[in-house]
Amino acid sequence: MISPPNDPRYFQIISLSAFVAAQMIWFDFAPELAVLALNMAAALVTQWIACRIVGAGFDYRSPLITSLSLTILLKASALWVYPLAAILAITSKFTLRSGSSHIFNPANFAIVALLLALSDYVWVAPGQWGATMLTALMIIGFGLSVLTHVKGRFDMGFLFLGIWSALAFIRALWLGDPMDIPAHQLQNGALLIFAFFMISDPKTIPAHFHGRIVFALSVALFAFTLTHVFQVREALFYALAALCLMRPLFDMIWRATPYNWPQKEKLS
Amino acid sequence: MKKLTALALGALGIFAHGQAQAFCGFFVSKAGADLFNQASKVVMARADDRTVITMANDFQGDLKEFAIVIPVPEVLEEGQVNVTENRLVEHIDAYTAPRLVEYFDPDPCTDRLYQLKALRGGPQMMAMEMMSSAPMQAEDYGVTIEAEYTVGEYDIVILSAEESDGLLGYLNQEGYKLPKGAEKTLGSYIKQDMKFFLAKVNLEEQAKSGYTYLRPLQVAFESEKFMLPIRLGTLNAKGDQDLILYTLTRQGRVETTNYRTVKIPSDTNIPVYVKDEFGEFYKAMFDTAAEKEQKKVTFLEYAWNMSWCDPCAADPLPNKDLRTLGAWWIEAPKELTAPKPLPGAQQRIMPMPPQAPANAYVTRLHVRYNAETFPEDLILQETVDNSNFQGRYVLNHTFEGNLSCKAGQEYLASLPQRHEKEAQNLAQLTGWDINDIRQKMKDNGRLMDKGDVPPPTPWWKDIWTKD
């Protein structure tokens, strides 16, 4: 039995709660309390119902994380969209599965599904955290507190960020741009939250280290192309969802033991 | 919750377009872009990748020396370039400007609903000197002249280039004195497959046009690139520059995705004396806000559906003008005729609206930038957020008159606290010295200290009228 504080999900809940609070206190265009409440209620209730249906024990941690992520990342022009997003996210976890785990990071799935299906109601705001050293350090700090508790999978965020940084600097060199430009791009808070709190979700990334390298490289290349060639502002989310869909293939090529949260359970 | 309220009111049709409702205060004054020296004013209308950019031109100097270089995403044919009237940009600037509004307190002695509301929360265009002119030999520089024409008072050249040194050489030969570092920036745009839009003044045409100033230039193109190039402008400028970007979109607010967007402080009660110095106030407030954010953010000054305003700093732009500014999705106005009365039916007069409500959303973004704080061009996105925002500052006039009743006395006693709050608000927003503010308010006859409140009139003074 592992003591609860070793579970990375506690650190994730604390970090994401801190981000929501920081937004509400300091930032404009912050989520309202109602958004947080609706997201949480819908995620927890959906999880509870789904657990009853599949006969698994109810665990509040994962739906809480999903609802906090959605509160931070998804913006909607009407309140009813938020619980819908949470329901979609949690449902995807129970229905879209491969092997012993779900295919998509739940929040990522809901964001992509809604961007595609309800583009008149939702958007994401890649500029909402700005690009300052202070916010960047805060996000990295919280990110580290989570990742150091993810046994054997802590590398994902760093792999992605390393490759993304390399691409940004190579592009700047090729264009002859001053290095201020990639440096500015890499301090973007939304990028860092994606790296440390979404693509690093240990349940939805390849099990083997080599698989994760190729995975990180693919997400980064795809998202970079979408961003700079096709001018897609939501590129990171699309790229991650697309690669998650191919993750079972990665796990077939590079075999390793699938990740499980520190406590025994069938479904997270 | 705010969203729901707005939705409900909208459904009730309360928002008559073009009508000042005095719901958000009576309009007093506005802070237009002219406050900020040499602020660039750019209007950008965009939907479905179709983009129209209007650039106001406040070039002061010898017209022979005017020349601009703007990176554009595609080669523009003659029909894609236009000159328009200054008044359109001035109008959209006035309509979206931060505004001062005022309220007048009711007489507390007669107001039956009297309540003590003591504290109502109440692209940089690159203008370059021309040195000389020489015959063109573009191809020698690896530069292709894609198009060349005259529109209005401007001679336009659209260039594409293979190498930045070639382009630089060509521009130099053409008399453009380029700032240091321009070669690298031009090179970056070349590799991003951008073309270059060059404009100079055609003096003959200018003389013929009869205008004493240069009219705004407009370009129309279709591109997935939703951005505003500011990098060339940061090269030759010393210190900070101001850019005011007005966007017209179909759905909602526009924001920058590579810089944080921040709402300008708004809805604050400030001392009444600011009425005479609103321009100074707004400038100081903007400076303070920009400093606080280390000049690394884009400020939202206005975001509203184009069909109404409350209070209006200027009337909403008519659909015809919105189309001229590039809102191509708005139907060309039709002559509206009253429906013919049915035979036998009693004739009724149906007031016809002057135009259908505009399907356009305007966003006013104010950026104070330099090469260090804004290293990248502005990358923009349209959101579906159509909630309203305006920079709005409130003056609350106190009631002047007989305040001998009990409510009146309470009202008087409440004023020092309220005025102190106004002084603090103003000091906080502008960084002005609080003691200066208090003194000014005192000089203006405001009650600032409890001790200044006049003693209540003795009850017996009012019972006998003496001749």
XYZ file of C-alpha atoms in Angstrom:
735
model
C 0.000 0.000 0.000
C 1.434 3.302 -1.068
C 0.746 6.275 1.150
C -1.524 8.826 -0.566
C 0.964 11.726 -0.829
C 3.027 9.637 -3.225
C 0.228 9.599 -5.714
C 1.015 12.220 -8.394
C -2.681 12.967 -8.684
C -2.676 14.785 -5.345
C 0.049 17.070 -6.589
C -1.824 17.532 -9.808
C -4.991 18.526 -7.957
C -3.048 21.014 -5.836
C -1.245 22.478 -8.865
C -4.331 22.829 -11.011
C -6.298 24.328 -8.118
C -3.516 26.864 -7.675
C -3.738 27.767 -11.382
C -7.500 28.201 -11.216
C -7.133 30.365 -8.122
C -4.343 32.423 -9.719
C -6.540 33.055 -12.745
C -9.520 34.039 -10.651
C -7.496 36.389 -8.481
C -5.158 38.055 -10.942
C -6.280 37.514 -14.509
C -8.928 38.965 -16.739
C -11.119 36.578 -18.709
C -10.790 34.131 -15.817
C -13.306 31.305 -15.369
C -16.228 32.162 -13.128
C -16.927 30.098 -10.030
C -20.001 28.699 -11.773
C -17.763 27.235 -14.471
C -15.647 25.436 -11.905
C -18.719 24.190 -10.043
C -20.442 22.927 -13.185
C -17.307 21.217 -14.447
C -16.682 19.529 -11.120
C -20.261 18.453 -10.545
C -20.663 17.032 -14.033
C -17.321 15.213 -13.943
C -17.890 13.668 -10.516
C -21.452 12.604 -11.242
C -20.504 11.091 -14.603
C -17.624 9.234 -12.992
C -19.890 7.935 -10.243
C -22.515 6.697 -12.690
C -19.915 5.122 -14.959
C -18.251 3.388 -12.029
C -21.614 1.968 -10.981
C -22.246 0.682 -14.503
C -18.880 -1.027 -14.896
C -18.804 -2.087 -11.267
C -15.660 -0.266 -10.278
C -14.956 1.637 -7.096
C -15.569 5.372 -7.255
C -12.456 7.506 -7.251
C -12.780 11.290 -7.090
C -9.211 12.176 -8.059
C -9.260 11.645 -11.771
C -12.583 13.457 -12.442
C -11.420 16.296 -10.236
C -8.267 16.659 -12.304
C -10.264 16.574 -15.519
C -12.675 19.231 -14.329
C -9.859 21.507 -13.167
C -8.059 21.093 -16.502
C -11.229 21.943 -18.387
C -11.782 24.991 -16.188
C -8.318 26.249 -17.044
C -8.171 25.392 -20.734
C -11.624 25.563 -22.249
C -13.525 28.792 -22.833
C -17.186 28.794 -23.797
C -19.710 31.464 -24.617
C -22.498 29.686 -22.707
C -22.482 27.970 -19.330
C -24.168 24.759 -20.475
C -21.141 23.885 -22.573
C -18.985 23.261 -19.500
C -20.889 20.332 -17.989
C -21.203 18.914 -21.482
C -17.429 19.044 -21.798
C -16.990 17.296 -18.463
C -19.509 14.577 -19.377
C -17.773 14.004 -22.715
C -14.387 13.832 -21.043
C -15.347 11.295 -18.401
C -17.464 9.224 -20.780
C -14.565 8.981 -23.206
C -12.502 7.434 -20.436
C -14.961 4.577 -20.027
C -15.905 4.008 -23.638
C -12.893 4.746 -25.818
C -10.429 2.192 -24.551
C -7.601 0.060 -25.746
C -6.059 -2.665 -23.633
C -6.122 -1.760 -19.979
C -6.463 1.965 -20.364
C -8.407 4.721 -22.067
C -7.156 6.146 -25.338
C -7.414 9.917 -24.843
C -6.511 12.241 -22.063
C -10.106 12.995 -21.006
C -9.841 16.803 -20.959
C -7.978 16.790 -24.266
C -10.684 14.624 -25.837
C -13.473 16.937 -24.679
C -11.650 20.055 -25.889
C -11.000 18.596 -29.345
C -14.517 17.167 -29.666
C -16.090 20.511 -28.788
C -13.729 22.544 -30.964
C -14.748 20.350 -33.883
C -18.449 20.028 -33.128
C -19.385 23.274 -31.397
C -16.946 25.816 -32.757
C -19.574 28.534 -32.419
C -19.533 28.088 -28.650
C -15.992 27.262 -27.583
C -12.448 28.450 -27.969
C -9.101 28.043 -26.304
C -6.918 30.976 -25.342
C -3.237 30.227 -25.871
C -2.385 33.764 -24.780
C -4.200 33.687 -21.465
C -1.109 33.058 -19.338
C 1.066 35.444 -21.286
C 4.742 34.690 -21.761
C 6.663 35.915 -18.763
C 9.455 34.257 -16.851
C 7.525 34.430 -13.602
C 4.483 32.484 -14.769
C 6.725 30.096 -16.676
C 8.697 29.301 -13.521
C 5.542 28.897 -11.479
C 4.084 26.412 -13.936
C 7.350 24.486 -14.239
C 7.645 24.360 -10.454
C 4.189 22.899 -10.022
C 4.788 20.600 -12.983
C 7.908 19.191 -11.355
C 6.039 18.473 -8.129
C 3.717 16.235 -10.124
C 6.164 14.596 -12.487
C 8.667 13.595 -9.811
C 5.863 11.451 -8.373
C 5.066 9.686 -11.620
C 7.145 6.545 -11.386
C 8.826 5.642 -14.629
C 6.914 8.181 -16.755
C 8.233 11.531 -15.568
C 10.064 12.078 -18.856
C 7.134 12.816 -21.159
C 6.748 16.538 -20.498
C 10.486 17.111 -20.811
C 10.776 15.086 -24.003
C 8.001 17.088 -25.595
C 9.270 20.431 -24.368
C 12.824 19.611 -25.433
C 11.750 18.740 -28.956
C 9.384 21.717 -29.174
C 12.188 24.055 -28.016
C 14.567 22.597 -30.569
C 11.996 23.186 -33.307
C 11.392 26.763 -32.171
C 15.108 27.581 -32.145
C 15.749 25.841 -35.471
C 12.911 27.805 -37.040
C 14.309 31.062 -35.666
C 17.775 30.220 -36.988
C 16.372 29.396 -40.386
C 14.351 32.609 -40.517
C 17.253 34.649 -39.175
C 15.080 35.817 -36.281
C 16.549 37.096 -33.038
C 16.608 34.461 -30.299
C 14.198 36.640 -28.292
C 11.450 35.218 -30.456
C 11.791 31.504 -29.623
C 12.590 32.465 -26.021
C 9.325 34.374 -25.903
C 7.416 31.496 -27.493
C 8.779 29.018 -24.962
C 7.691 31.097 -21.975
C 4.097 30.811 -23.101
C 2.151 29.605 -20.073
C -0.381 27.631 -22.091
C 2.412 25.643 -23.774
C 3.957 24.808 -20.400
C 0.644 23.728 -18.906
C 0.156 21.470 -21.908
C 3.625 19.972 -21.456
C 3.431 19.402 -17.713
C -0.250 18.718 -17.173
C -1.684 17.199 -20.315
C 0.735 15.371 -22.579
C 2.416 14.014 -19.443
C -0.730 12.106 -18.371
C 0.918 8.719 -17.712
C -2.178 6.697 -18.603
C -2.434 7.863 -22.191
C 1.167 7.839 -23.390
C 3.273 4.959 -24.689
C 4.533 2.557 -22.057
C 8.049 2.160 -23.423
C 10.632 4.949 -23.318
C 11.365 4.613 -27.047
C 7.694 4.815 -27.776
C 7.480 8.008 -25.762
C 10.367 9.568 -27.687
C 8.654 8.914 -31.000
C 5.339 10.008 -29.499
C 6.766 13.323 -28.245
C 8.510 13.905 -31.561
C 5.319 13.206 -33.511
C 3.108 15.438 -31.359
C 5.659 18.249 -31.504
C 6.205 18.017 -35.273
C 2.500 17.772 -36.034
C 1.547 20.641 -33.710
C 4.441 22.799 -34.927
C 3.350 22.329 -38.527
C -0.277 23.086 -37.684
C 0.793 26.209 -35.809
C 3.220 27.727 -38.261
C 2.081 26.427 -41.629
C -1.659 26.108 -41.171
C -2.043 28.863 -38.559
C -4.077 26.645 -36.223
C -4.162 28.197 -32.751
C -5.394 24.988 -31.063
C -2.654 22.884 -32.655
C -1.357 21.263 -29.449
C -4.722 19.778 -28.570
C -5.357 18.394 -32.047
C -1.889 16.918 -32.307
C -2.105 15.180 -28.952
C -5.536 13.719 -29.700
C -4.361 12.441 -33.087
C -1.291 10.779 -31.613
C -3.220 9.323 -28.666
C -5.388 7.581 -31.223
C -2.231 5.924 -32.529
C -0.806 5.153 -29.111
C -1.922 1.449 -29.158
C 0.276 1.083 -32.223
C 3.243 2.528 -30.337
C 2.618 0.068 -27.511
C 2.548 -2.818 -29.982
C 5.900 -1.875 -31.445
C 7.631 -0.992 -28.168
C 6.249 -3.248 -25.471
C 6.363 -2.429 -21.756
C 4.159 -2.715 -18.680
C 1.223 -0.328 -18.820
C 1.117 2.439 -16.234
C -1.100 2.148 -13.180
C -1.784 4.764 -10.574
C -0.108 3.985 -7.248
C -3.280 2.464 -5.814
C -4.845 -0.688 -7.155
C -7.895 -0.081 -9.267
C -9.370 -1.203 -12.518
C -10.358 2.144 -13.891
C -8.843 5.458 -13.106
C -23.974 34.805 -14.680
C -23.310 38.059 -16.457
C -23.569 36.204 -19.735
C -27.017 34.922 -18.920
C -28.293 38.348 -17.962
C -27.029 39.883 -21.152
C -28.640 37.104 -23.133
C -31.985 37.594 -21.423
C -31.985 41.339 -21.993
C -31.021 40.858 -25.606
C -33.886 38.448 -26.124
C -36.304 41.042 -24.783
C -35.145 43.399 -27.453
C -34.168 46.080 -24.987
C -31.110 46.925 -26.956
C -32.385 49.289 -29.585
C -29.508 50.007 -31.864
C -28.043 53.434 -32.057
C -29.885 54.639 -28.995
C -28.123 56.050 -25.984
C -29.970 54.487 -23.079
C -28.273 56.465 -20.333
C -28.266 53.107 -18.656
C -24.529 53.126 -18.166
C -24.368 56.845 -17.447
C -24.570 60.017 -19.518
C -21.717 60.321 -21.911
C -19.414 63.239 -21.165
C -16.128 62.850 -22.895
C -13.901 60.347 -24.649
C -10.234 59.509 -24.918
C -9.512 58.993 -28.616
C -6.376 57.648 -30.204
C -5.132 61.182 -30.888
C -4.154 61.468 -27.236
C -1.242 59.203 -27.901
C 1.399 60.835 -30.021
C 1.853 59.102 -33.313
C -0.236 56.131 -32.338
C -0.732 53.873 -35.339
C -4.369 53.280 -36.081
C -5.229 50.112 -37.924
C -8.659 48.707 -38.683
C -8.806 45.025 -39.512
C -11.993 43.398 -40.751
C -11.932 39.654 -41.057
C -14.172 36.654 -41.581
C -13.452 33.303 -43.259
C -9.821 34.271 -43.963
C -10.947 37.297 -45.959
C -9.136 40.221 -44.479
C -9.258 43.953 -45.077
C -6.731 46.193 -43.381
C -7.178 49.952 -43.230
C -4.199 51.991 -42.152
C -4.726 55.539 -41.025
C -1.981 57.835 -42.082
C -1.010 60.740 -39.901
C 2.297 61.368 -41.620
C 3.402 64.911 -40.898
C 6.130 66.176 -43.097
C 7.223 66.534 -46.677
C 5.011 64.211 -48.696
C 7.949 63.465 -50.993
C 9.547 61.721 -48.050
C 6.672 59.456 -47.249
C 7.224 55.782 -47.978
C 6.010 52.660 -46.289
C 6.877 48.984 -46.486
C 4.330 46.492 -45.203
C 4.658 42.717 -45.368
C 1.493 41.190 -46.838
C 0.616 37.503 -47.287
C -0.033 37.616 -51.025
C 0.477 39.638 -54.198
C -2.199 42.295 -54.311
C -3.805 43.267 -57.578
C -4.841 46.821 -58.222
C -8.432 46.132 -57.213
C -7.296 44.868 -53.831
C -5.948 48.256 -52.825
C -8.063 51.255 -52.040
C -7.912 54.618 -50.377
C -10.725 55.655 -48.136
C -11.810 58.613 -46.126
C -10.250 59.601 -42.829
C -13.622 59.987 -41.248
C -14.199 56.223 -41.198
C -11.186 55.603 -39.012
C -12.023 58.640 -36.924
C -15.552 57.357 -36.495
C -14.560 53.886 -35.358
C -11.992 55.464 -33.037
C -14.625 57.712 -31.500
C -17.181 54.920 -31.230
C -14.788 52.641 -29.353
C -12.955 55.266 -27.288
C -12.742 54.979 -23.503
C -15.470 57.184 -22.124
C -16.293 59.410 -19.214
C -19.842 59.302 -17.961
C -21.647 61.199 -15.254
C -24.475 60.670 -12.837
C -26.326 63.240 -10.740
C -27.362 62.284 -7.248
C -31.090 62.749 -6.615
C -32.311 64.959 -3.807
C -32.135 62.663 -0.797
C -34.906 64.649 0.883
C -37.448 63.978 -1.839
C -36.245 60.713 -3.311
C -38.577 58.126 -1.832
C -36.271 55.319 -2.774
C -33.387 57.053 -1.127
C -30.765 54.625 -0.153
C -27.337 55.372 1.026
C -25.138 54.288 -1.807
C -22.019 55.870 -0.484
C -19.586 53.852 -2.494
C -21.110 52.931 -5.765
C -18.659 50.696 -7.376
C -19.527 52.125 -9.341
C 1.610 47.995 -37.883
C 3.451 50.615 -36.978
C 3.926 51.475 -40.616
C 7.490 52.067 -41.326
C 7.803 55.603 -42.545
C 11.225 56.162 -43.919
C 13.034 59.036 -45.396
C 13.682 58.856 -49.065
C 17.090 59.909 -50.131
C 17.050 59.916 -53.881
C 15.469 58.032 -56.703
C 17.117 55.903 -59.329
C 15.880 53.736 -62.205
C 14.633 50.307 -61.189
C 16.545 47.196 -61.917
C 14.647 44.904 -59.689
C 15.686 41.640 -61.290
C 19.339 42.384 -60.615
C 18.539 42.244 -56.947
C 16.559 39.009 -57.098
C 13.487 41.126 -56.530
C 10.345 40.721 -58.611
C 7.938 43.570 -59.100
C 4.704 41.627 -58.950
C 2.462 44.596 -59.540
C 2.688 48.334 -59.854
C -0.140 50.811 -59.966
C -1.473 54.078 -58.655
C -4.423 54.166 -56.318
C -5.655 57.564 -55.222
C -2.670 59.610 -54.174
C -0.433 56.595 -53.704
C 1.982 54.824 -56.022
C 1.918 51.187 -55.046
C 4.505 48.516 -55.770
C 4.114 44.874 -54.733
C 7.401 43.041 -54.473
C 8.441 39.515 -53.908
C 12.026 38.703 -53.159
C 14.290 35.711 -52.891
C 16.938 37.095 -50.575
C 16.841 39.818 -47.983
C 20.140 41.388 -49.082
C 18.765 41.722 -52.599
C 15.580 43.288 -51.320
C 17.547 45.596 -49.068
C 19.797 46.610 -51.955
C 16.792 47.323 -54.125
C 15.041 49.333 -51.430
C 18.209 51.285 -50.769
C 18.550 52.095 -54.410
C 14.934 53.184 -54.461
C 15.770 55.621 -51.731
C 14.386 53.863 -48.698
C 16.633 54.533 -45.761
C 16.257 51.340 -43.801
C 16.931 51.044 -40.107
C 19.589 48.751 -38.725
C 18.492 45.187 -38.441
C 15.948 45.502 -41.236
C 17.730 42.941 -43.395
C 17.160 40.123 -40.942
C 13.551 41.030 -40.390
C 12.918 41.287 -44.141
C 14.644 37.941 -44.571
C 12.371 36.373 -41.997
C 9.288 37.630 -43.830
C 10.657 36.424 -47.194
C 11.096 32.928 -45.790
C 7.570 33.042 -44.430
C 6.469 33.617 -48.018
C 5.333 37.178 -47.414
C 5.268 39.783 -50.172
C 6.029 43.444 -49.687
C 3.648 46.298 -50.167
C 5.394 49.582 -50.895
C 3.599 52.883 -51.076
C 4.814 56.362 -51.872
C 2.896 59.517 -52.514
C 2.177 60.422 -56.104
C 2.459 64.172 -55.792
C 0.506 64.907 -58.962
C -2.393 62.742 -57.919
C -2.198 64.125 -54.443
C -2.508 67.661 -55.736
C -5.431 66.622 -57.928
C -7.213 64.933 -55.056
C -7.550 68.225 -53.260
C -6.883 66.664 -49.864
C -4.429 68.364 -47.593
C -3.611 65.157 -45.777
C -2.945 61.565 -46.771
C -5.978 59.329 -46.777
C -5.993 55.868 -45.202
C -4.760 53.038 -47.374
C -6.714 49.807 -47.550
C -5.685 46.352 -48.667
C -7.882 43.288 -49.102
C -6.602 39.733 -49.242
C -7.490 36.190 -48.341
C -5.095 34.383 -46.043
C -5.204 32.074 -43.082
C -2.627 34.332 -41.474
C -4.448 36.413 -38.895
C -1.676 38.585 -37.618
C -0.345 42.098 -37.641
C 3.306 42.655 -38.522
C 4.865 45.065 -36.025
C 8.499 44.016 -36.195
C 9.629 46.403 -38.917
C 8.156 49.224 -36.890
C 10.142 48.387 -33.788
C 13.430 48.630 -35.672
C 13.668 52.327 -36.265
C 11.671 53.549 -33.327
C 13.217 54.802 -30.170
C 11.292 53.766 -27.117
C 7.691 52.715 -26.921
C 5.094 52.992 -29.625
C 1.350 52.865 -29.398
C -0.798 50.868 -31.731
C -4.543 50.915 -31.667
C -6.100 48.035 -33.515
C -9.799 48.015 -34.231
C -11.067 44.681 -35.462
C -14.395 43.957 -37.074
C -15.429 40.325 -36.938
C -18.576 38.304 -37.295
C -18.699 36.437 -34.026
C -16.841 37.917 -31.133
C -13.907 39.476 -29.406
C -10.426 39.318 -30.898
C -7.438 38.562 -28.708
C -3.726 38.008 -29.133
C -2.577 34.418 -28.729
C 1.084 35.153 -28.115
C 0.560 37.985 -25.648
C -1.861 38.124 -22.767
C -4.928 40.264 -23.304
C -5.907 42.399 -20.336
C -8.962 44.570 -19.802
C -8.169 48.204 -19.227
C -9.327 49.248 -15.719
C -12.932 50.330 -16.041
C -16.162 51.230 -14.233
C -14.427 53.250 -11.564
C -15.758 56.298 -9.734
C -13.371 59.206 -9.956
C -13.510 62.819 -8.757
C -15.715 65.172 -10.716
C -12.868 67.576 -11.512
C -11.433 64.987 -13.931
C -14.159 66.131 -16.328
C -11.871 68.947 -17.460
C -8.794 66.781 -17.804
C -10.090 63.466 -19.020
C -7.410 63.181 -21.690
C -4.643 63.642 -19.148
C -6.362 61.188 -16.862
C -6.625 58.493 -19.507
C -3.024 58.894 -20.587
C -1.748 58.655 -17.025
C -4.011 55.694 -16.368
C -2.821 53.866 -19.471
C 0.816 54.539 -18.568
C 0.232 53.152 -15.088
C -1.597 50.079 -16.360
C 1.085 49.372 -18.975
C 3.880 49.714 -16.410
C 2.087 47.412 -14.034
C 1.979 44.705 -16.697
C 5.592 45.418 -17.687
C 4.265 46.450 -21.112
C 3.957 42.808 -22.064
C 0.235 42.683 -22.617
C -2.390 43.763 -25.092
C -5.047 45.995 -23.564
C -8.685 45.565 -24.405
C -10.331 48.982 -24.486
C -13.620 48.110 -26.103
C -15.522 45.024 -27.218
C -19.091 45.373 -28.331
C -21.617 44.428 -30.952
C -21.459 47.143 -33.572
C -25.198 47.775 -33.585
C -25.480 49.626 -30.280
C -23.628 51.234 -27.416
C -24.339 52.407 -23.895
C -23.466 55.155 -23.470
C -22.449 56.040 -26.985
C -19.205 57.922 -27.419
C -20.263 58.193 -31.063
C -23.072 56.628 -33.076
C -22.484 53.093 -34.306
C -21.085 53.042 -37.830
C -23.711 52.550 -40.511
C -23.565 49.276 -42.444
C -22.333 51.110 -45.531
C -19.258 52.356 -43.684
C -18.655 48.973 -42.071
C -18.581 47.438 -45.551
C -16.138 50.071 -46.732
C -13.942 49.191 -43.772
C -13.957 45.607 -44.969
C -16.880 43.925 -43.229
C -17.717 42.179 -46.495
C -20.236 39.850 -44.874
C -22.603 42.687 -44.127
C -25.107 43.034 -46.912
C -25.011 46.187 -48.918
C -27.717 48.487 -47.593
C -30.952 48.417 -49.478
C -33.430 51.204 -49.807
C -36.016 50.531 -47.163
C -39.589 51.204 -48.114
C -42.613 51.096 -45.872
C -44.875 48.107 -46.588
C -47.998 48.932 -48.534
C -51.103 48.817 -46.363
C -53.408 45.907 -47.081
C -56.622 46.907 -48.810
C -59.230 47.724 -46.241
C -56.806 47.568 -43.362
C -56.398 50.560 -41.189
C -53.249 52.318 -42.122
C -50.608 52.174 -39.468
C -47.337 53.927 -39.393
C -44.602 51.450 -38.770
C -41.374 53.045 -37.852
C -38.686 51.482 -39.973
C -35.323 50.970 -38.419
C -32.637 52.955 -40.186
C -30.838 49.692 -40.922
C -30.823 46.092 -39.800
C -28.691 45.469 -36.714
C -25.099 45.083 -37.779
C -23.768 41.582 -37.714
C -20.399 42.860 -36.657
C -18.451 42.832 -33.464
C -15.839 45.435 -32.810
C -12.769 44.990 -30.621
C -10.378 47.790 -29.760
C -6.939 46.631 -28.687
C -4.289 49.041 -27.481
C -0.699 47.849 -27.540
C 2.270 49.754 -26.191
C 5.281 47.969 -27.517
C 8.974 48.031 -28.176
C 11.347 45.493 -29.673
C 12.163 44.056 -26.271
C 8.710 43.543 -24.817
C 7.032 42.603 -28.098
C 9.636 40.591 -29.991
C 7.053 38.801 -32.140
C 4.352 40.079 -34.488
C 0.872 40.115 -33.058
C -0.791 36.756 -33.631
C -4.541 37.160 -33.413
C -7.583 34.984 -33.050
C -11.282 35.628 -33.038
C -13.084 34.143 -30.072
C -16.803 33.463 -29.731
C -16.925 35.695 -26.659
C -19.476 38.363 -27.458
C -19.885 39.860 -24.038
C -19.528 43.609 -23.840
C -16.681 45.604 -22.421
C -15.878 49.288 -22.442
C -13.397 51.549 -20.736
C -15.795 53.625 -18.674
C -15.083 56.124 -15.903
C -17.795 57.539 -13.707
C -18.336 60.984 -12.255
C -20.898 61.253 -9.505
C -22.219 64.761 -8.978
C -23.421 65.394 -5.469
C -26.824 66.870 -4.852
C -26.677 70.599 -4.282
C -29.637 72.067 -2.429
C -31.456 72.046 0.820
C -30.374 69.018 2.815
C -31.986 69.809 6.119
C -34.067 66.644 6.286
C -32.787 63.610 8.154
C -31.933 61.731 4.977
C -30.190 64.842 3.733
C -28.045 64.967 6.845
C -27.134 61.328 6.453
C -26.330 61.984 2.844
C -24.033 64.885 3.735
C -22.282 62.833 6.378
C -21.627 60.088 3.861
C -19.934 62.354 1.334
C -16.415 62.635 2.821
C -16.002 58.868 2.743
C -17.240 58.682 -0.814
C -14.982 61.505 -1.980
C -12.015 59.915 -0.253
C -12.715 56.703 -2.137
C -12.835 58.626 -5.427
C -9.500 60.243 -4.581
C -7.982 56.854 -3.821
C -9.347 55.372 -7.029
C -7.834 58.181 -9.052
C -4.473 57.935 -7.291
C -4.392 54.194 -7.789
C -5.306 54.376 -11.470
C -2.996 57.198 -12.472
C -0.177 57.180 -9.937
C -0.943 60.836 -9.206
C -0.199 62.121 -5.714
C -3.175 61.506 -3.438
C -2.635 64.728 -1.511
C -2.722 66.781 -4.704
C -5.925 65.045 -5.641
C -7.498 65.706 -2.235
C -6.477 69.349 -2.423
C -7.939 69.729 -5.897
C -11.165 68.160 -4.750
C -11.301 70.494 -1.765
C -10.641 73.482 -3.997
C -13.507 72.219 -6.056
C -15.801 72.390 -3.059
C -15.926 68.689 -2.246
C -16.427 67.668 1.349
C -13.335 65.686 2.208
C -13.226 65.582 6.022
C -15.898 64.758 8.521
C -15.130 68.118 10.159
C -16.107 69.935 6.950
C -19.657 68.654 7.084
C -21.823 71.613 8.113
C -23.742 71.111 11.388
C -27.381 70.186 10.971
C -29.788 73.095 10.691
C -31.652 73.530 14.025
C -35.166 72.120 13.757
C -36.796 75.427 14.695
C -35.243 77.287 11.794
C -37.703 75.794 9.368
C -40.958 76.215 11.285
C -41.517 79.981 11.063
C -41.197 81.722 7.816
C -40.039 85.262 8.378
C -40.605 88.004 5.876
